[in-house]
Short mmCIF file of C-alpha atoms and ligand atoms in Angstrom, two decimals:
data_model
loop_
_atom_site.label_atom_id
_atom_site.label_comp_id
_atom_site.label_asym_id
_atom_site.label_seq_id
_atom_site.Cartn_x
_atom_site.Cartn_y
_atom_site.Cartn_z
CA UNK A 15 -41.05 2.15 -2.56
CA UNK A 16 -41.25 3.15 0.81
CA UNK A 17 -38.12 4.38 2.55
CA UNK A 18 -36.34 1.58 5.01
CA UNK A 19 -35.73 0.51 8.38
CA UNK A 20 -32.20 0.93 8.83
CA UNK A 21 -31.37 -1.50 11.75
CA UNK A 22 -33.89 -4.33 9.81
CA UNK A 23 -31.73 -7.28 10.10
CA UNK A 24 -33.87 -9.99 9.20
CA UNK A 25 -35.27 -12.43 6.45
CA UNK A 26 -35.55 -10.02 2.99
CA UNK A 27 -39.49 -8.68 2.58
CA UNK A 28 -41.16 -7.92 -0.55
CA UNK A 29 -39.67 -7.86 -3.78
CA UNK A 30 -37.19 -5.98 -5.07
CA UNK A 31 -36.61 -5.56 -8.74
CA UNK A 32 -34.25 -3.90 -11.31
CA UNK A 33 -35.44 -0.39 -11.70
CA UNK A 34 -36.78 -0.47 -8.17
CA UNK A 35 -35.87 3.43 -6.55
CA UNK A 36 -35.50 2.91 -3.28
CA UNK A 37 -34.44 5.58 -0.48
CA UNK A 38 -31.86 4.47 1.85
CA UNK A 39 -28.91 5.88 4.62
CA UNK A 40 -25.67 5.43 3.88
CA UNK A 41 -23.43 2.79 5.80
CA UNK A 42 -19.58 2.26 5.23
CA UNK A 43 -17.56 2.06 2.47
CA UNK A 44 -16.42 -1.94 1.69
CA UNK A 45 -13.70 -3.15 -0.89
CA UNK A 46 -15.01 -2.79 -4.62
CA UNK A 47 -16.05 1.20 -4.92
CA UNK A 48 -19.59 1.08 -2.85
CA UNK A 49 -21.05 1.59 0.14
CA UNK A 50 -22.94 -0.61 2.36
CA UNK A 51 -26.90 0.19 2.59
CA UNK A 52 -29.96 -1.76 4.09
CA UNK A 53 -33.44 -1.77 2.84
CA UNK A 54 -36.13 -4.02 4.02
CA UNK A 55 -33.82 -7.02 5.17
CA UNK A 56 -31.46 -6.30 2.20
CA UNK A 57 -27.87 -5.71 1.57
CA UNK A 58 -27.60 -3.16 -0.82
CA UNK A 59 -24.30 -2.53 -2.77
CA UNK A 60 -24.73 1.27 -3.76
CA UNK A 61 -22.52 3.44 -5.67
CA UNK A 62 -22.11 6.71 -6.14
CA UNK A 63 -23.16 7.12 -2.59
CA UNK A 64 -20.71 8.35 0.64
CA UNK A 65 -21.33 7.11 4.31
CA UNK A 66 -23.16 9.17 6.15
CA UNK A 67 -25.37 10.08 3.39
CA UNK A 68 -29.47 9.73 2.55
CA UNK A 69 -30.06 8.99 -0.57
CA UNK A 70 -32.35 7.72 -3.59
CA UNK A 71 -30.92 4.97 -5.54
CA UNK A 72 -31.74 2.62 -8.13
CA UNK A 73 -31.89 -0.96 -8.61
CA UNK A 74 -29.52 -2.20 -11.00
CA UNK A 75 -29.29 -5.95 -10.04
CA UNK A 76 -31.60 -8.08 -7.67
CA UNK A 77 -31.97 -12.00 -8.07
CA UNK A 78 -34.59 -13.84 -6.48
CA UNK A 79 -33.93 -14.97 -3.58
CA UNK A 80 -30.77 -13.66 -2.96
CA UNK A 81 -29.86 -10.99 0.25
CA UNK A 82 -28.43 -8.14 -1.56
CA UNK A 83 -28.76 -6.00 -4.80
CA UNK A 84 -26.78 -3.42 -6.45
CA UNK A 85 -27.83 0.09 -6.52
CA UNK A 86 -26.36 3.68 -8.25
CA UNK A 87 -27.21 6.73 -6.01
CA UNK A 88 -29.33 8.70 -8.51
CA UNK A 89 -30.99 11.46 -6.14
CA UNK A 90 -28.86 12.84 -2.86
CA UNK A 91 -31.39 14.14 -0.03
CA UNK A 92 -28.68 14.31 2.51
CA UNK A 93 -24.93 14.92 1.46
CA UNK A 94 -21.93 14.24 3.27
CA UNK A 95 -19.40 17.31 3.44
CA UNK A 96 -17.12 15.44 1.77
CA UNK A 97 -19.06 15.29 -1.77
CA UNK A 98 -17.58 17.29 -5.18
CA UNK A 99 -19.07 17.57 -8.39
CA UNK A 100 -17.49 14.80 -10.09
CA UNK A 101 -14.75 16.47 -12.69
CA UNK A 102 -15.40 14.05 -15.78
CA UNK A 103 -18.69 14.72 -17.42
CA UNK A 104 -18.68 10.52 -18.04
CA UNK A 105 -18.79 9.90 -14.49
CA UNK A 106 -21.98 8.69 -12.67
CA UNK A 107 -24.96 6.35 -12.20
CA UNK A 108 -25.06 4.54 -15.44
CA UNK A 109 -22.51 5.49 -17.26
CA UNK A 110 -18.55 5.07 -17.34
CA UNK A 111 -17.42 1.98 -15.05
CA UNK A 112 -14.07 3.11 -14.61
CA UNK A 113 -13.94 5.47 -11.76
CA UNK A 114 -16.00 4.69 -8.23
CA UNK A 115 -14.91 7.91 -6.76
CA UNK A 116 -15.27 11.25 -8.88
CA UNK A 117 -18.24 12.55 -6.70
CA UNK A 118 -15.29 12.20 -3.38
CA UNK A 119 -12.63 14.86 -2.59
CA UNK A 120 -9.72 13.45 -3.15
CA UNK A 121 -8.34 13.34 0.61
CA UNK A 122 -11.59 11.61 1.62
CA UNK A 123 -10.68 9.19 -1.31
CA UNK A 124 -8.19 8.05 0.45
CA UNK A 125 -9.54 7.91 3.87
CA UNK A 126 -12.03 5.55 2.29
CA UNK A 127 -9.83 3.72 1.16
CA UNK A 128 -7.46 3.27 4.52
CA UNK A 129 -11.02 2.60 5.79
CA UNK A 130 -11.39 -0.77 3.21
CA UNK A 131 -7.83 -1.57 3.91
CA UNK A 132 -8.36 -1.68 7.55
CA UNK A 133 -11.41 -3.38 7.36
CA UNK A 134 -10.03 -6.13 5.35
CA UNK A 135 -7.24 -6.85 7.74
CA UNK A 136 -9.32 -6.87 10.13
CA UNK A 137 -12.20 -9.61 8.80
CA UNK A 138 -9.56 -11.61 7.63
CA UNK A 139 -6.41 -11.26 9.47
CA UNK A 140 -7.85 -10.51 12.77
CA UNK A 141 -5.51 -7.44 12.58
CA UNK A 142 -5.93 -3.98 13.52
CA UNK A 143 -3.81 -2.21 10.95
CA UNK A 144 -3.17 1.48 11.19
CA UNK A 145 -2.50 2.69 7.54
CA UNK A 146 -2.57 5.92 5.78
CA UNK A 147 -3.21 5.67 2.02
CA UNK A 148 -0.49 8.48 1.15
CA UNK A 149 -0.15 10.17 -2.57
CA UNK A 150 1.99 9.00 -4.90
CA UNK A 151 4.93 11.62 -5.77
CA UNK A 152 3.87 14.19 -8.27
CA UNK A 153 -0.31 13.49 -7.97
CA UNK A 154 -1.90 16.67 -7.83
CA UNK A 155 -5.43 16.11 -8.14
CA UNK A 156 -5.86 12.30 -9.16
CA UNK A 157 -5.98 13.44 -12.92
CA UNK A 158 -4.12 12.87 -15.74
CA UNK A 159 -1.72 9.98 -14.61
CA UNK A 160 -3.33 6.97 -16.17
CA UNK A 161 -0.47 5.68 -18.98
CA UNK A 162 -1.98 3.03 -20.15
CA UNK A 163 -5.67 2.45 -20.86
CA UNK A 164 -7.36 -0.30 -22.47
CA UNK A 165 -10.31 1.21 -24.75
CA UNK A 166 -13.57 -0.96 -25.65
CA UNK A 167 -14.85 -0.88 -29.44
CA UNK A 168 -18.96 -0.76 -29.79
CA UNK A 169 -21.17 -2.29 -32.77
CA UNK A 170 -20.12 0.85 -34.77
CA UNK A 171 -16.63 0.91 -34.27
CA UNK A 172 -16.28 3.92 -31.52
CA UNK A 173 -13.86 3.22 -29.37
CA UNK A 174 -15.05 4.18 -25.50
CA UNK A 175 -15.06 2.48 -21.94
CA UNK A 176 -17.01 -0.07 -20.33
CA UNK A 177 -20.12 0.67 -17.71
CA UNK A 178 -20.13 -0.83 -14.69
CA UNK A 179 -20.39 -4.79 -14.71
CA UNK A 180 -21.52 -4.77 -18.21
CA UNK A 181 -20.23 -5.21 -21.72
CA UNK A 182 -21.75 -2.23 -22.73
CA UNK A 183 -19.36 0.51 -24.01
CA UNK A 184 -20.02 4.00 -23.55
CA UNK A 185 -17.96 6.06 -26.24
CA UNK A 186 -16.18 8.99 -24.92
CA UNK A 187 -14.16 11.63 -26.57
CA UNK A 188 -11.82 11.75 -23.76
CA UNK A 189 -10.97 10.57 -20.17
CA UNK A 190 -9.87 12.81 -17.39
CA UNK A 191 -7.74 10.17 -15.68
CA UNK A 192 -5.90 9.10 -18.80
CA UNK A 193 -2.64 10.50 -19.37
CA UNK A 194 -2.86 14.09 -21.81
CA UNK A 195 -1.21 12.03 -24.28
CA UNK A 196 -3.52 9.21 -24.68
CA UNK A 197 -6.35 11.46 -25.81
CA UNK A 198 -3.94 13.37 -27.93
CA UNK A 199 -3.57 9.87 -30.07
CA UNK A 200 -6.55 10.94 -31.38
CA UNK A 201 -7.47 7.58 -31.02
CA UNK A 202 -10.93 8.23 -29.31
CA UNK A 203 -12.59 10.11 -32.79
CA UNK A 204 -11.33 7.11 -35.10
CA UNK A 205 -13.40 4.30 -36.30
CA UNK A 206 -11.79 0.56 -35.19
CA UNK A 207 -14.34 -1.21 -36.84
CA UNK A 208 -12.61 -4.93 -36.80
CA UNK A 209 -11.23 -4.27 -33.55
CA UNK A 210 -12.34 -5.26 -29.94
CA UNK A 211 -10.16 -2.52 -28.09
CA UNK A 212 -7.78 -0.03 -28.43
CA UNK A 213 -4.82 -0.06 -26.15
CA UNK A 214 -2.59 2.83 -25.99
CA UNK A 215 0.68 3.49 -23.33
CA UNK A 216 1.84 6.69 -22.91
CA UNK A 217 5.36 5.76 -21.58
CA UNK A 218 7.80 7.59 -19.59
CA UNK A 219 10.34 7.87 -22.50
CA UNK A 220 9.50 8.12 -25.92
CA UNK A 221 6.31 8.75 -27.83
CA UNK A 222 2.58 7.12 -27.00
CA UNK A 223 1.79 3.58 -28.80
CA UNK A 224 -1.32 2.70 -30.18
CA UNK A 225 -2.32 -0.57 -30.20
CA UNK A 226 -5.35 -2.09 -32.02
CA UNK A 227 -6.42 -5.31 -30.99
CA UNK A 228 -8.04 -7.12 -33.59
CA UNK A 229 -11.70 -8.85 -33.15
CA UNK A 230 -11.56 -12.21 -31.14
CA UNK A 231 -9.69 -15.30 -33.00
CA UNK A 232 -7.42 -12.95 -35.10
CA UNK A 233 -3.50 -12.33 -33.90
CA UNK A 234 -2.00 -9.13 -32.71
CA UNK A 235 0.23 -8.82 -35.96
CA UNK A 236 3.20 -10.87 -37.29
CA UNK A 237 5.72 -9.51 -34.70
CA UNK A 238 3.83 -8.82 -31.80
CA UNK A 239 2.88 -5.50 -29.87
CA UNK A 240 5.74 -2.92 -29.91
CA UNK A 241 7.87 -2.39 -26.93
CA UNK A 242 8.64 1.05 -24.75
CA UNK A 243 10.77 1.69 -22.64
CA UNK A 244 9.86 2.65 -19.25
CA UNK A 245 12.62 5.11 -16.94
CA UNK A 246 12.62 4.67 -13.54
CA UNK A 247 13.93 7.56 -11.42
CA UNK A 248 13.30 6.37 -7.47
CA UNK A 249 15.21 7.79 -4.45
CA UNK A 250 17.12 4.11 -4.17
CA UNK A 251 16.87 2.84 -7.56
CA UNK A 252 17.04 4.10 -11.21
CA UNK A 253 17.08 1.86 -14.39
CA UNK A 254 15.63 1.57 -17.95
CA UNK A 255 13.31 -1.33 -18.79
CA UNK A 256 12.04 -2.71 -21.66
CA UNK A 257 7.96 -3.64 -21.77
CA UNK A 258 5.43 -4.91 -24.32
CA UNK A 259 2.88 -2.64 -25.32
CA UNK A 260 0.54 -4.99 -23.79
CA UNK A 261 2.39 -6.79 -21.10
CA UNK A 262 2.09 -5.38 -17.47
CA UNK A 263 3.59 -2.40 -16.34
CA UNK A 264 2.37 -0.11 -13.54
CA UNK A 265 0.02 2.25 -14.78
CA UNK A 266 0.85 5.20 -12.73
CA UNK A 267 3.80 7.44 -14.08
CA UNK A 268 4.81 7.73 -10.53
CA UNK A 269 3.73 4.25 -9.12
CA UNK A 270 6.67 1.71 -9.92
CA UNK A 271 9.84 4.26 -8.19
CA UNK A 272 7.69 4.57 -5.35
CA UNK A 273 7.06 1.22 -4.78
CA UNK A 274 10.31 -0.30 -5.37
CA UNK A 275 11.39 2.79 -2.73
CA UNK A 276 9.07 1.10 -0.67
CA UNK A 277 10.48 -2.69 -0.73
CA UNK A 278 14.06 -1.98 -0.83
CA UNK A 279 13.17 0.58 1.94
CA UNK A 280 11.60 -2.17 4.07
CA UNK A 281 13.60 -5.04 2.96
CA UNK A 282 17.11 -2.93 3.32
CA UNK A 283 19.24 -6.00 0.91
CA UNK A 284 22.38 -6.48 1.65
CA UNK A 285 25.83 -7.56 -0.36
CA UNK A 286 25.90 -10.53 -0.71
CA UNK A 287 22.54 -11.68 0.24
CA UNK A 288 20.45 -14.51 -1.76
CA UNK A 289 17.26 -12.23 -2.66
CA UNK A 290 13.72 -13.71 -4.64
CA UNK A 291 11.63 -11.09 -6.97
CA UNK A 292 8.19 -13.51 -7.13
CA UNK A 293 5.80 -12.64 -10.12
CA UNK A 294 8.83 -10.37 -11.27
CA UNK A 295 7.03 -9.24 -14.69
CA UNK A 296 10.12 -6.96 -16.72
CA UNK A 297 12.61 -7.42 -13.60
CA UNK A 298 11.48 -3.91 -12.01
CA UNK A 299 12.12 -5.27 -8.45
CA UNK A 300 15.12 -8.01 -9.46
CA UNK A 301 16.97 -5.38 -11.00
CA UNK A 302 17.00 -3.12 -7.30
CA UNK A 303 17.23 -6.14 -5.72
CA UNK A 304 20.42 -6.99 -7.75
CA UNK A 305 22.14 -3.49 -7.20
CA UNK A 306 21.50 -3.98 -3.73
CA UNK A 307 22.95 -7.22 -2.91
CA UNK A 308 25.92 -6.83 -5.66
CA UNK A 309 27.51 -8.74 -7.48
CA UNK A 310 28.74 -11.45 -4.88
CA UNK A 311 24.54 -11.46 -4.02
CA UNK A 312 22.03 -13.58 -5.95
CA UNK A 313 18.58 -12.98 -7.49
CA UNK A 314 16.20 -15.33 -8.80
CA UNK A 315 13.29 -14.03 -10.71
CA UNK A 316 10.02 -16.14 -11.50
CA UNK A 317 7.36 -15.10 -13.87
CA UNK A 318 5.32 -16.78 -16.07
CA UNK A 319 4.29 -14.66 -19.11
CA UNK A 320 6.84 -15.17 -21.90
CA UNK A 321 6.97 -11.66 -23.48
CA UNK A 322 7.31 -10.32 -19.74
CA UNK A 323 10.49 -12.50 -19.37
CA UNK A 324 11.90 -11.97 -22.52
CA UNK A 325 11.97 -8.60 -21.75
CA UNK A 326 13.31 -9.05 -18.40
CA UNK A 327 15.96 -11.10 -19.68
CA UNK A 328 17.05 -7.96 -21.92
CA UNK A 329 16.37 -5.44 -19.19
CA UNK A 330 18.58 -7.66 -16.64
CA UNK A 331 21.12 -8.58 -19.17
CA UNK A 332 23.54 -6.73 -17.40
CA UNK A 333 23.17 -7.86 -14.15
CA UNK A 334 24.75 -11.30 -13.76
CA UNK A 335 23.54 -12.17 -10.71
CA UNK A 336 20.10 -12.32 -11.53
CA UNK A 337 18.86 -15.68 -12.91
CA UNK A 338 14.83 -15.04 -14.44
CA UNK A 339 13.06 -17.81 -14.59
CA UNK A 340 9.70 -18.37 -16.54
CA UNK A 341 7.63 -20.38 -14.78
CA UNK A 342 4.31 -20.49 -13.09
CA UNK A 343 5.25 -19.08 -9.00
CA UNK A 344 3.26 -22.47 -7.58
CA UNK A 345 5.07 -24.41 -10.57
CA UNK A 346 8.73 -23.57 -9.64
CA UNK A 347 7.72 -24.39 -5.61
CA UNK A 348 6.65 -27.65 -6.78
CA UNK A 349 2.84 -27.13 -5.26
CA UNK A 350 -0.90 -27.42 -6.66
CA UNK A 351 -2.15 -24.71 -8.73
CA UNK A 352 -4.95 -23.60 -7.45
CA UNK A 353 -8.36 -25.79 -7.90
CA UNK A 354 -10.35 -24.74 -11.16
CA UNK A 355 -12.77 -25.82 -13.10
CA UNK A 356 -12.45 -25.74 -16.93
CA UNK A 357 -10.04 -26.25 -18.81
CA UNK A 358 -6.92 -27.00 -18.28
CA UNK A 359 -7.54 -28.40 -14.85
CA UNK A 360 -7.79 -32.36 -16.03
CA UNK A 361 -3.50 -31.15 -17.23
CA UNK A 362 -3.16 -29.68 -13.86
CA UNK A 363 -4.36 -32.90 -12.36
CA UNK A 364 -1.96 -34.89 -14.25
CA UNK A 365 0.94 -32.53 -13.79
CA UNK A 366 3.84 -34.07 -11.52
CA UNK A 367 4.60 -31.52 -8.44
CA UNK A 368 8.27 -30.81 -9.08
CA UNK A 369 10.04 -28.26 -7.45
CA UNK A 370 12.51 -25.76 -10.18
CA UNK A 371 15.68 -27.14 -9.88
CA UNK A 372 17.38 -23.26 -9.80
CA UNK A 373 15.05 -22.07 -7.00
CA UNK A 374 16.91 -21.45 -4.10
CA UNK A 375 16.15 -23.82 -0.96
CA UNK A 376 17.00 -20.49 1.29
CA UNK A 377 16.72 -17.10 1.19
CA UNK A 378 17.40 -13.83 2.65
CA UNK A 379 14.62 -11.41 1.16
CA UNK A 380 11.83 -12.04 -0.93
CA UNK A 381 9.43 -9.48 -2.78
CA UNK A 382 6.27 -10.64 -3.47
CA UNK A 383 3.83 -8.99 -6.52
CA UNK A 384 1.36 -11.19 -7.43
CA UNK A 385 -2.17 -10.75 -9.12
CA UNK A 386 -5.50 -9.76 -7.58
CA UNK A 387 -5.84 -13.18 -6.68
CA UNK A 388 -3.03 -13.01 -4.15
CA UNK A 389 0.00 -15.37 -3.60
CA UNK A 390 -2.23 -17.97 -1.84
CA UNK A 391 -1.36 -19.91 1.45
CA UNK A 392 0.50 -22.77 -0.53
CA UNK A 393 3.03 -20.13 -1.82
CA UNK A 394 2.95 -18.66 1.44
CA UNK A 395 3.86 -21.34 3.17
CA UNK A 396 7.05 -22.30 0.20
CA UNK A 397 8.24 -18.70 0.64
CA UNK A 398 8.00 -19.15 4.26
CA UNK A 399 10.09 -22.58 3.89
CA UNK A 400 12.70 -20.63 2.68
CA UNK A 401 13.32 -18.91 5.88
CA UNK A 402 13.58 -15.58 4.28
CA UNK A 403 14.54 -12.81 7.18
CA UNK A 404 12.16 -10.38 5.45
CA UNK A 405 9.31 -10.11 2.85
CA UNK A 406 8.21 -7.33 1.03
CA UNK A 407 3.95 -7.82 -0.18
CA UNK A 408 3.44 -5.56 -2.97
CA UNK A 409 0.05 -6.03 -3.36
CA UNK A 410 -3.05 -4.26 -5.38
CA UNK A 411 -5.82 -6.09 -3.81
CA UNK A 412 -6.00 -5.22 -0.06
CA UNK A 413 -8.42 -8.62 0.52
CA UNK A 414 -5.91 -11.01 -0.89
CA UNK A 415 -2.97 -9.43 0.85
CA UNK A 416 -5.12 -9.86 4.14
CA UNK A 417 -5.76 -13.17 3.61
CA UNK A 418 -2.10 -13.90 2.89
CA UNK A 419 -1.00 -12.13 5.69
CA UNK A 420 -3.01 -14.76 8.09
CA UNK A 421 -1.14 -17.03 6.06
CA UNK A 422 2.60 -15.44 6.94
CA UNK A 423 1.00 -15.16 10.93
CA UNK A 424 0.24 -18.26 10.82
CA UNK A 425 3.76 -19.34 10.21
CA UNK A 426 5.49 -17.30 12.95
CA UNK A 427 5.90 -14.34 10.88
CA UNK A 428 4.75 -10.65 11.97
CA UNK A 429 3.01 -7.94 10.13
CA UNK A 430 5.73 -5.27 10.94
CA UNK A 431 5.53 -2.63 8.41
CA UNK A 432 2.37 -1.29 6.25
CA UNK A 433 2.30 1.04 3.55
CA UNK A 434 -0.57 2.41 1.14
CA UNK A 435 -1.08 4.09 -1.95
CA UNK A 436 -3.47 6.16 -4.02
CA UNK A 437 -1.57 4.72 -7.07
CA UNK A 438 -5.47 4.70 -8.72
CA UNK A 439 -6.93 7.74 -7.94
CA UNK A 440 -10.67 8.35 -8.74
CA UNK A 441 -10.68 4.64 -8.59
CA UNK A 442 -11.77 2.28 -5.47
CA UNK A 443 -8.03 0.54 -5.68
CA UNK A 444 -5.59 0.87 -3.53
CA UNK A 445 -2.02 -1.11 -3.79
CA UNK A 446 -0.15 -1.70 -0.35
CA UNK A 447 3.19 -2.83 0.29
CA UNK A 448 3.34 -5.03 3.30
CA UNK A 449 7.19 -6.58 5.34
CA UNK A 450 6.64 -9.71 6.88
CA UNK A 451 9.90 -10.18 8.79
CA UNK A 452 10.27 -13.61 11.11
C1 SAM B 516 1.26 -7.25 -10.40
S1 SAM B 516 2.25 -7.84 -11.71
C2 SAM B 516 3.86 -7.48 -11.06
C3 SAM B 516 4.96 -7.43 -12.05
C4 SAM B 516 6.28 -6.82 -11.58
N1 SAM B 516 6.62 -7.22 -10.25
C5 SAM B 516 6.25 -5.32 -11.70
O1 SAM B 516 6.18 -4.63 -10.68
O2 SAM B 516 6.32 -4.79 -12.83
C6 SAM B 516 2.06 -9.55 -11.53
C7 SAM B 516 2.87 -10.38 -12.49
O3 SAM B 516 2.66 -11.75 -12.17
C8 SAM B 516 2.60 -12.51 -13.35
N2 SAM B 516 1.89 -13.74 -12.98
C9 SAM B 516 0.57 -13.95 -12.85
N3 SAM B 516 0.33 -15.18 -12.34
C10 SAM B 516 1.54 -15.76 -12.15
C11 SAM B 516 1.96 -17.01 -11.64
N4 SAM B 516 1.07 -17.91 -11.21
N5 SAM B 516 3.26 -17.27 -11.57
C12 SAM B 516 4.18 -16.36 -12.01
N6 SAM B 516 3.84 -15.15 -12.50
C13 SAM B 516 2.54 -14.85 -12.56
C14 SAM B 516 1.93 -11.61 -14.34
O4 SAM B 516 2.26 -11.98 -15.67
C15 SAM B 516 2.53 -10.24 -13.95
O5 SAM B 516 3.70 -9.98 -14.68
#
């Protein structure tokens, strides 16, 4: 392949094929843990790769017809100051899918990653955000602080982790970002034949878990995954809560005081106020919520997994002015899930829109975690019903929080505080935590 016009703009020429090498410059970094490269009329999608750089890279998926492909960085001709020898011997073109970012120092890390966040407000907020991606407390070089990782099981029972887009697992006997206790399971020289993947938490009190998860079809055991319980120790809020071994809990030892901080920081509750923790999970945020408003406040928690509110219901127990509700966020507003195909959606058609008869009509805070998918505008526009003074985003994917904040603008509300974290590093994520106030 011959090397590429970097300005060509126009209709894709020639063919391009998996396995292709092609030789490229380096654009910008966008949202997913690659950089932005032309060749011949082409997106490419490369990883491994830093802006600025000149590179050789191969193809790794091209589709006829289509304006980009994928690439991995495979050969570096020109290197940007701001490459390191990636520390995990499992890193790089090929191989483990977990990390986009061993072969960056870590302070460039997260300038790259201010860099996505900005760009996404931009593109789809028509907002020019200025945001520092700051360390979370007690990250010293972006090792060591996973607590909870999900291990894949190959043919022969090794348990490893997944490459890149693929289903193939790449066994490993350890990984640098995991917490020193998760490889000291031992977990990664056993043999889980009959298992699919290995999950094992590393909590903040207590001793690591090991979870097997049996082959698809077959249950998780009679009673369930075990439960830890997770301290948190933030400068505005400390509490105990109960989680399932396999129900959602932040995976950074450092991440959920910091961003509770954060909200309660930005929201600043107070007594007697009617507060709303959306997507609450275990009740992290409803139970700082609670403390802050007191007892003549209220809190109303929605979340939809069961084990998630069980444990929430335990972990708030205490706290009797938090009602937690398990239902689905859109449910409880009385809106449209979002259109799917698949199942389920023929139900969703033939649901009846009824609002939760305990959801507040008003409030005076709201925090706001949901999924990578993002709260959506219909939720947006229920939470922004309730007239709520001030909203606190916590959000881990910087495109849906962008979107939703058009949503939030849209309705007379204003972007007045930002916030991001390296709660991920070595990884291309990010989590922000955004106040909307009216
Ligand atoms: C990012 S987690 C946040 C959990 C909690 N706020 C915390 O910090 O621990 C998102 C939570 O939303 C829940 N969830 C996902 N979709 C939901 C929906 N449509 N309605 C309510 N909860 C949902 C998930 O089960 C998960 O607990």
């Amino acid at each position: 392949m011959t090397p590429n016009h970097p300005d060509a703009e126009g209709q894709p020429t020639g063919q391009v094929e998996v396995g292709d090498v092609v030789e490229v410059e380096v654009g910008p970094v966008a949202h997913g843990g690659f950089c932005i490269a032309r060749y011949e009329g082409r997106v490419v999608f490369l990883r491994h790769a830093l802006p600025g750089e000149r590179v050789r890279a191969v193809v790794t998926e091209a589709k006829e017809g289509q304006r980009f492909v994928r690439a991995d960085a495979v050969e570096v001709l020109v290197a940007s100051d701001h490459r390191v020898q990636p520390p995990c011997r499992f890193a790089g073109p090929g191989l483990c899918g977990g990390c986009d970012f061993q072969h960056v120092e870590l302070g460039h890390q997260r300038e790259l990653k201010a860099a996505v966040v900005r760009e996404q407000f931009s593109r789809l907020a028509h907002l020019d955000v200025d945001v520092v991606v700051e360390p979370v407390p007690g990250d010293v070089d972006g090792l060591g602080w996973r607590t909870r990782v999900e291990f894949a099981v190959d043919e022969s029972g090794r348990a490893g982790l997944r490459r890149h887009r693929s289903h193939s697992v790449l066994p490993v006997d350890t990984c640098l970002i995991a917490d020193d206790r998760v490889v000291a399971t031992g977990v990664l020289g056993r043999d889980w034949s009959g298992s699919q993947a290995v999950d094992v938490v590393a909590p903040s009190t207590g001793e690591p878990v090991v979870v097997p998860v049996p082959a698809a079809g077959a249950a998780v055991g009679e009673d369930g995954p075990p439960t830890v319980v997770e301290h948190v120790a933030g400068h505005r809020f400390t509490g105990d809560f109960q989680v399932s071994a396999r129900g959602f809990w932040q995976v950074h030892p450092g991440a959920a005081a910091t961003f509770v901080d954060a909200a309660l920081e930005a929201l600043a509750p107070r007594e007697g106020e009617t507060a709303l923790d959306l997507y609450s999970g275990v009740g992290l945020f409803a139970a700082a919520l609670a403390e802050s408003v007191g007892p003549g406040g209220k809190v109303v928690a929605v979340e939809s997994d069961g084990d998630a509110v069980a444990a929430a219901a335990a972990n708030l127990a205490a706290r009797p002015s938090v009602l937690a509700l398990r239902a689905r966020v859109d449910d409880a507003f009385g809106v449209a899930r979002p259109k799917r195909s698949g199942p389920g959606s023929r139900a969703q058609r033939s649901r009846k829109l009824r609002r939760h008869p305990l959801l507040p009509l008003r409030a005076d805070v709201v925090v706001l975690d949901p999924p990578r998918t993002g709260a959506g505008k219909d939720v947006v526009a229920q939470v922004v019903a309730l007239e709520p003074r001030a909203v606190a985003y916590v959000a881990c994917d910087p495109a849906a929080l962008a979107r939703d904040t058009a949503s939030f603008l849209e309705a007379g509300y204003r972007l007045s505080g930002l916030r991001a974290f390296d709660a991920f590093p070595m990884t291309h994520h990010v989590e922000c935590v955004a106040l909307f106030e009216r």
